[in-house]
Structure formats: structure tokens, C-alpha cells
Coordinates of C-alpha atoms in Angstrom, one line a residue:
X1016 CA 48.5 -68.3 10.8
X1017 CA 44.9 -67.7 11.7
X1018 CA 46.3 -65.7 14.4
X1019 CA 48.3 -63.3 11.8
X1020 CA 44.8 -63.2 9.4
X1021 CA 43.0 -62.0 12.7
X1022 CA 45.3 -59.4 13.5
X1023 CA 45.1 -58.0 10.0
X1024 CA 41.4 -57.3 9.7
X1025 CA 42.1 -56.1 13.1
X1026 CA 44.0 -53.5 11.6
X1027 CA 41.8 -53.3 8.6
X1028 CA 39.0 -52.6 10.3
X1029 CA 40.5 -49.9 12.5
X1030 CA 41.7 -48.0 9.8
X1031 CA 38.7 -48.4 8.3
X1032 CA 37.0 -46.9 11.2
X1033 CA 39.6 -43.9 10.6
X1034 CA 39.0 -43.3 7.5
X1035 CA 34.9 -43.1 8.1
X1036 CA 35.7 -40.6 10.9
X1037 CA 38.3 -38.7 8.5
X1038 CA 35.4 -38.8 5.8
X1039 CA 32.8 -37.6 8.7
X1040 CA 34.6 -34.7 9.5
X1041 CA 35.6 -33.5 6.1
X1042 CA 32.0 -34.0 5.3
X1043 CA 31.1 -31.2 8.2
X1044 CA 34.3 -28.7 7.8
X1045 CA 34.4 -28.7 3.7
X1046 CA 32.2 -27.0 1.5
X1047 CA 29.1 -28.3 1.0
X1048 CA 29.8 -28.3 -2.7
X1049 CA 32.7 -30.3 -2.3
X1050 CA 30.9 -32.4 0.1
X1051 CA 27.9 -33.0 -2.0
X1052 CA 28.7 -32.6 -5.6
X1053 CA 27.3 -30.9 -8.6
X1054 CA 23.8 -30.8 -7.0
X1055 CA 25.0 -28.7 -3.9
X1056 CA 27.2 -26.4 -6.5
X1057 CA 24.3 -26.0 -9.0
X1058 CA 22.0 -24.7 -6.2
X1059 CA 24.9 -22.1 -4.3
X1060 CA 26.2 -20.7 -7.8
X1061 CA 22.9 -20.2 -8.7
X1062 CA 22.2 -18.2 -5.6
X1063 CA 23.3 -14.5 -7.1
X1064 CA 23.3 -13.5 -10.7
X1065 CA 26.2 -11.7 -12.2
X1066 CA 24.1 -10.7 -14.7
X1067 CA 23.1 -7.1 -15.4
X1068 CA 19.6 -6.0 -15.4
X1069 CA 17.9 -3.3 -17.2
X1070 CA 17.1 -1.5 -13.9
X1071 CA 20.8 -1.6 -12.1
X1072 CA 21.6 2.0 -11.8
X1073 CA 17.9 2.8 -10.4
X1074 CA 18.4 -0.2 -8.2
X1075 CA 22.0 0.8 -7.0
X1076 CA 20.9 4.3 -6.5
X1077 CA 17.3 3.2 -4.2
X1078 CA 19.7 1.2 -2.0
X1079 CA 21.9 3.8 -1.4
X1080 CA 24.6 1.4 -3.2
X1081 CA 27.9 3.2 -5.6
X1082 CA 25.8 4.1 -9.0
X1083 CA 28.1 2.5 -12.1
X1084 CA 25.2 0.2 -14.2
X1085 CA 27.6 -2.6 -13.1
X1086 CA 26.7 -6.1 -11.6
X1087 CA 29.5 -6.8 -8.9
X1088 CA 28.8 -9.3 -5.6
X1089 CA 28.0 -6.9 -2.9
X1090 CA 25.4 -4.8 -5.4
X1091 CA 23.8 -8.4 -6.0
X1092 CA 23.9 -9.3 -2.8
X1093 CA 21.9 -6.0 -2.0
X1094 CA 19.4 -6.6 -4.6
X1095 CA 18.5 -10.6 -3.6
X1096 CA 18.2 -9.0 0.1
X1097 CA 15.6 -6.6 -1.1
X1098 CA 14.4 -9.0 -3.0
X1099 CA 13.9 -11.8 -0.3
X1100 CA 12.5 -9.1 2.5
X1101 CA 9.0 -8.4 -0.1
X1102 CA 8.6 -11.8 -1.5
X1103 CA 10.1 -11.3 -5.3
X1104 CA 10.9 -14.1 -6.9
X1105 CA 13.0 -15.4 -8.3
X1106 CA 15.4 -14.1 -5.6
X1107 CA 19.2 -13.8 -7.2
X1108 CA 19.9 -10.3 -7.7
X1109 CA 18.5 -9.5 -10.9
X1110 CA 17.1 -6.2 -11.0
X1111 CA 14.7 -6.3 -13.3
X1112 CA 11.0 -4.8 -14.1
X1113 CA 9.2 -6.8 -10.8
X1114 CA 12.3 -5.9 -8.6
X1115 CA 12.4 -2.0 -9.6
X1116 CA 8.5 -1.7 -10.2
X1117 CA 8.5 -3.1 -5.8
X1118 CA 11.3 -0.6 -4.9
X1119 CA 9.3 2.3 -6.9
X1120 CA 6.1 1.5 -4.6
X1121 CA 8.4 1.6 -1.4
X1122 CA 9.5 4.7 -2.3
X1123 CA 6.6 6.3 -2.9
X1124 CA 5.4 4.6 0.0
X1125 CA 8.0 6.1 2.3
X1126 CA 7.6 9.7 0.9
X1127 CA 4.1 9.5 2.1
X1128 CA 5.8 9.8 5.6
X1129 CA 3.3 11.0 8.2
X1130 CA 0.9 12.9 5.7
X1131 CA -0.8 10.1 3.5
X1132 CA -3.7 12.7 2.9
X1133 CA -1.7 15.6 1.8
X1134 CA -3.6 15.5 -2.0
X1135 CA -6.7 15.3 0.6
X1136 CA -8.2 12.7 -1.7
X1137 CA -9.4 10.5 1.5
X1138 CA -12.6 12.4 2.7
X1139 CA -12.2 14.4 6.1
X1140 CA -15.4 14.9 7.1
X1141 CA -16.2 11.7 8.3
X1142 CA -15.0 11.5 11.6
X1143 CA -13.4 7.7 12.2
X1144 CA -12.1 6.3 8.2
X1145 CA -10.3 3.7 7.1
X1146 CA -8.3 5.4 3.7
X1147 CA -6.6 2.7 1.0
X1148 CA -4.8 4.9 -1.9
X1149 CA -4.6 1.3 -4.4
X1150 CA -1.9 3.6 -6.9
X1151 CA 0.3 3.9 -3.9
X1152 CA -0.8 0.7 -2.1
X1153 CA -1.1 2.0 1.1
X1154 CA -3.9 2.2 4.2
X1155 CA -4.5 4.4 7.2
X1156 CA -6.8 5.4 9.4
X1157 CA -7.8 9.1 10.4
X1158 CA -10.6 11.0 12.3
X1159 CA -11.3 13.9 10.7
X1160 CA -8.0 15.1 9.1
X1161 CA -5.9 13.9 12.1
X1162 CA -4.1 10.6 11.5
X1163 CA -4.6 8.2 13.5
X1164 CA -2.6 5.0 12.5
X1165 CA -0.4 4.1 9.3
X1166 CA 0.4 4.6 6.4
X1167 CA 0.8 1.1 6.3
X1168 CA 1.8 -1.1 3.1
X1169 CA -1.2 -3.7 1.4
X1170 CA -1.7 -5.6 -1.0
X1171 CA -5.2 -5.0 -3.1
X1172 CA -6.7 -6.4 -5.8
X1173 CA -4.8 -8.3 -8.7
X1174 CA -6.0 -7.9 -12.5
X1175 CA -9.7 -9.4 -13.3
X1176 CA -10.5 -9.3 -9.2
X1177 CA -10.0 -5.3 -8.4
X1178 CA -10.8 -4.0 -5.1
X1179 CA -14.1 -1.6 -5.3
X1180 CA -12.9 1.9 -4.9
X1181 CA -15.5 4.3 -3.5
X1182 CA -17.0 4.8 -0.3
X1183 CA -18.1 1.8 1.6
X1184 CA -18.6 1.0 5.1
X1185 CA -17.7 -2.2 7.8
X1186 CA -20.7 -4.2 7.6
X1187 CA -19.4 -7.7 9.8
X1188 CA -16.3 -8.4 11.5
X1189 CA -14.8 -12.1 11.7
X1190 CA -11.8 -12.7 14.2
X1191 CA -11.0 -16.3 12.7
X1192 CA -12.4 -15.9 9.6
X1193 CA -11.8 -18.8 6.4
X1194 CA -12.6 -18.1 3.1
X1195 CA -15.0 -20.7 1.7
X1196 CA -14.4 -19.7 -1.5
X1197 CA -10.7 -20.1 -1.4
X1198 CA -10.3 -22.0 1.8
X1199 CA -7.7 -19.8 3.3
X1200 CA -7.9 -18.2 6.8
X1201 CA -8.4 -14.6 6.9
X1202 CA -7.1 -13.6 10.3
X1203 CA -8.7 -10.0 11.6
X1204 CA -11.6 -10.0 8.6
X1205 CA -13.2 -6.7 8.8
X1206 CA -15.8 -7.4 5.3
X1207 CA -16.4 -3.8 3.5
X1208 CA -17.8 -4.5 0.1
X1209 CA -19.7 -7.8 -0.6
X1210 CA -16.7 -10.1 -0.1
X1211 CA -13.9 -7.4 -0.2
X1212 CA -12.0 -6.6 3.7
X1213 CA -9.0 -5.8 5.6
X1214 CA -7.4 -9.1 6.4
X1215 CA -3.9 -10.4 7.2
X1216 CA -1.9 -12.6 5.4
X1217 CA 1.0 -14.7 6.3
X1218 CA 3.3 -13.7 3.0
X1219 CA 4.7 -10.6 1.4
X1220 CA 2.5 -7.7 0.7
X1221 CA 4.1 -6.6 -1.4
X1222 CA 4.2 -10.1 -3.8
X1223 CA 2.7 -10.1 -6.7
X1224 CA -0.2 -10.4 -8.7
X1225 CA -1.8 -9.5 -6.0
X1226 CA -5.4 -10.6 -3.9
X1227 CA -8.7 -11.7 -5.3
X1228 CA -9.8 -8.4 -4.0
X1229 CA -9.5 -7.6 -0.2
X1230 CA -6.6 -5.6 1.5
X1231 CA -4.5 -7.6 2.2
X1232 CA -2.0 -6.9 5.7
X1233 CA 0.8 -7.5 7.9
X1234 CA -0.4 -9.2 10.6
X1235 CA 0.1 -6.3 13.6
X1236 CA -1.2 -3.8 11.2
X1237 CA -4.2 -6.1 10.8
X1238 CA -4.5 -6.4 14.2
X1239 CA -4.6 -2.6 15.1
X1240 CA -6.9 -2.0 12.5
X1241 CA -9.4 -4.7 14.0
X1242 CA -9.0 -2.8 17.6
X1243 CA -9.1 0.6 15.9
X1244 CA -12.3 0.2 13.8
X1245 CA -15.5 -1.3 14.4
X1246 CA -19.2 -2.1 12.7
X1247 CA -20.0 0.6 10.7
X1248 CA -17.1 2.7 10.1
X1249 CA -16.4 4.3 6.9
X1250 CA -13.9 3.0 4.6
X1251 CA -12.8 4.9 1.7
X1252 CA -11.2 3.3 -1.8
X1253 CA -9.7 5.0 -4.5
X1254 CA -6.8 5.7 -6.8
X1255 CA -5.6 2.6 -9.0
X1256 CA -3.0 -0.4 -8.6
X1257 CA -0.8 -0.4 -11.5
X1258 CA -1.5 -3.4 -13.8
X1259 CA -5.5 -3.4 -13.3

């Protein structure tokens, strides 16, 4: 009898074993929504809007996608891309005012091409200058009229802490530089205007609201500036970043 019992659980157990593999493996083949539960569901549906947003067609037509006004998968899926590539958030497809206002900059951004300077509004007769055009939220560099490096995208200013437009020059240069007002390292810090300067950053330029006033950069474009310009080079500001 005790034998019998034994042999039982023996089989018990096995298949219990079974069934926990079974369970394992589901648990890596399924979808993690079936897997998981509501919680895993909640956060994949939640992914990509079907919703329509006020700036669709301009969206559709800026990504080169069919131009109807309608939300379908692959337009959303478009949008969130865009979206995710220069920080916007939240990221599921929407295209509303933040998304289209972003793809408006980039457009104008692009059209700039290799002649930033064509309204010669960034002065020529300074030999080596460092340009930033805050409407079109761009930056290059140029000796003379001849363009050196860029346009490049930034970031400047957010409302209430505008970046100083006019001339200024470099004044101090700080490879490793940390803010101690805002304890945040400023990688390539080339200071123009009291606390104002060229500096990387590790997100999106083109996120919003914006810096507490410095340029804000890519990190490589950072970087050539900082081996492109040196103590006492001119840097010119003008033109105004919409919202400010």
C-alpha cells in the first residue's frame, strides 16, 4: 500500500514538473499580454493612438505618408517614430500641436540646406563666427561668408530664461563643465553671455520647453564646435524661438 501511495506522488510530481515546463514555455512563446494580463495589455494597446489629430494631413504629407486626414496603423506608427527620434512625448501617434509645431522646425531646418545665411542676417565681416538663428533653431559656424560647419539643430532658451540675442563673444571655455546652479554637467561649455554657452546635452534637442538659456547640442556637434572655436571668437544671436 505505501508502495502504491509512493508511486503516485511519483507520478504526481512528474506531471507536475510537466506542467511547470508547459507553463514556462507558453510563458516565453505567447504574447506577453496573454502571459501577463491586463497590465501587459494596458501598456501595448496604449502604445499607438487610433485617434485623429488636428494636424494629420500636414503630418501624413511631412512624412511623405498617402494624405487622407485618416488615422490608420502604419500612419501612426510613422508619427510615434518621429515622435520617439526628437523626444515628444507622449509618444503614441498623435499628431497634434507639439508633434507638427517639431516637424515645422525640421522643415525649415532642412530647407536651410547649405546656405543658413542666405537672408545674410549673421554678420560676415567678422572673420571666424559662431551664428544661432533662435526662430529657426539652428547654429553654424562661418569665416567671413564661407561656411564652415552646420547648420546644425539646438535647443535655446525656454520662456522666462531666453538666450541673449546680439553680438557676444567666447569669454571661457570648460571641457567638463557642471552647472552649480542646476547641477548638471555641461559637456564642451564654450560660456558667451554671463552664464549663457554652447553645451551638449544627453536628450533631444529638439524637446520641449526648452534650456534655462544656453545652446543646447548634440554631442558631436558640440564637440566640433569646441575644436572649431576658441577664446574670443564672435558669436552672433538673433531672431526669436517661438513661444518666448
Amino acid at each position: 500500500m505505501k508502495r502504491r501511495l509512493n508511486l503516485r506522488i511519483g507520478r504526481r510530481t512528474r506531471a507536475g514538473r510537466r506542467a511547470g515546463a508547459a507553463l514556462a514555455l507558453t510563458a516565453l512563446t505567447v504574447p506577453l499580454t496573454v502571459a501577463l494580463g491586463s497590465t501587459a495589455e494596458a501598456a501595448t494597446t496604449s502604445s499607438c493612438t487610433a485617434a485623429r489629430g488636428p494636424y494629420q494631413k500636414q503630418a501624413e504629407k511631412f512624412l511623405g505618408l498617402p494624405v487622407d486626414g485618416r488615422q490608420s496603423a502604419s500612419d501612426c506608427r510613422a508619427i510615434r517614430a518621429f515622435q520617439t527620434s526628437h523626444g515628444i512625448t507622449p509618444n503614441i501617434g498623435y499628431a497634434g500641436p507639439v508633434t507638427w509645431g517639431v516637424m515645422s522646425l525640421v522643415a525649415q531646418q532642412k530647407a536651410a540646406g547649405n546656405n543658413p545665411n542666405k537672408a545674410h542676417k549673421c554678420p560676415t565681416n567678422k572673420g571666424r563666427i559662431a551664428c544661432v538663428d533662435l526662430t529657426r533653431q539652428l547654429s553654424w559656424i562661418q569665416d567671413g561668408s564661407r561656411l564652415v560647419f552646420g547648420p546644425v539643430p539646438i535647443r535655446s532658451g525656454r520662456d522666462g530664461y531666453e538666450t541673449r540675442t546680439g553680438a557676444k563673444k567666447i569669454y571661457w571655455r570648460h571641457l567638463h563643465h557642471v552647472s552649480n546652479l542646476y547641477n548638471v554637467a555641461m559637456p564642451y561649455s564654450q560660456f558667451f553671455d554671463g552664464g549663457q554657452a554652447f553645451h551638449s546635452i544627453s536628450g533631444s534637442v529638439w524637446s520641449a520647453p526648452g534650456s534655462h538659456g544656453c545652446v543646447n547640442m548634440r554631442s558631436g556637434d558640440a564637440k566640433k564646435y569646441w575644436s572649431l572655436l576658441k577664446t574670443g571668437d564672435d558669436v552672433y544671436v538673433y531672431g526669436r524661438k517661438a513661444g518666448t
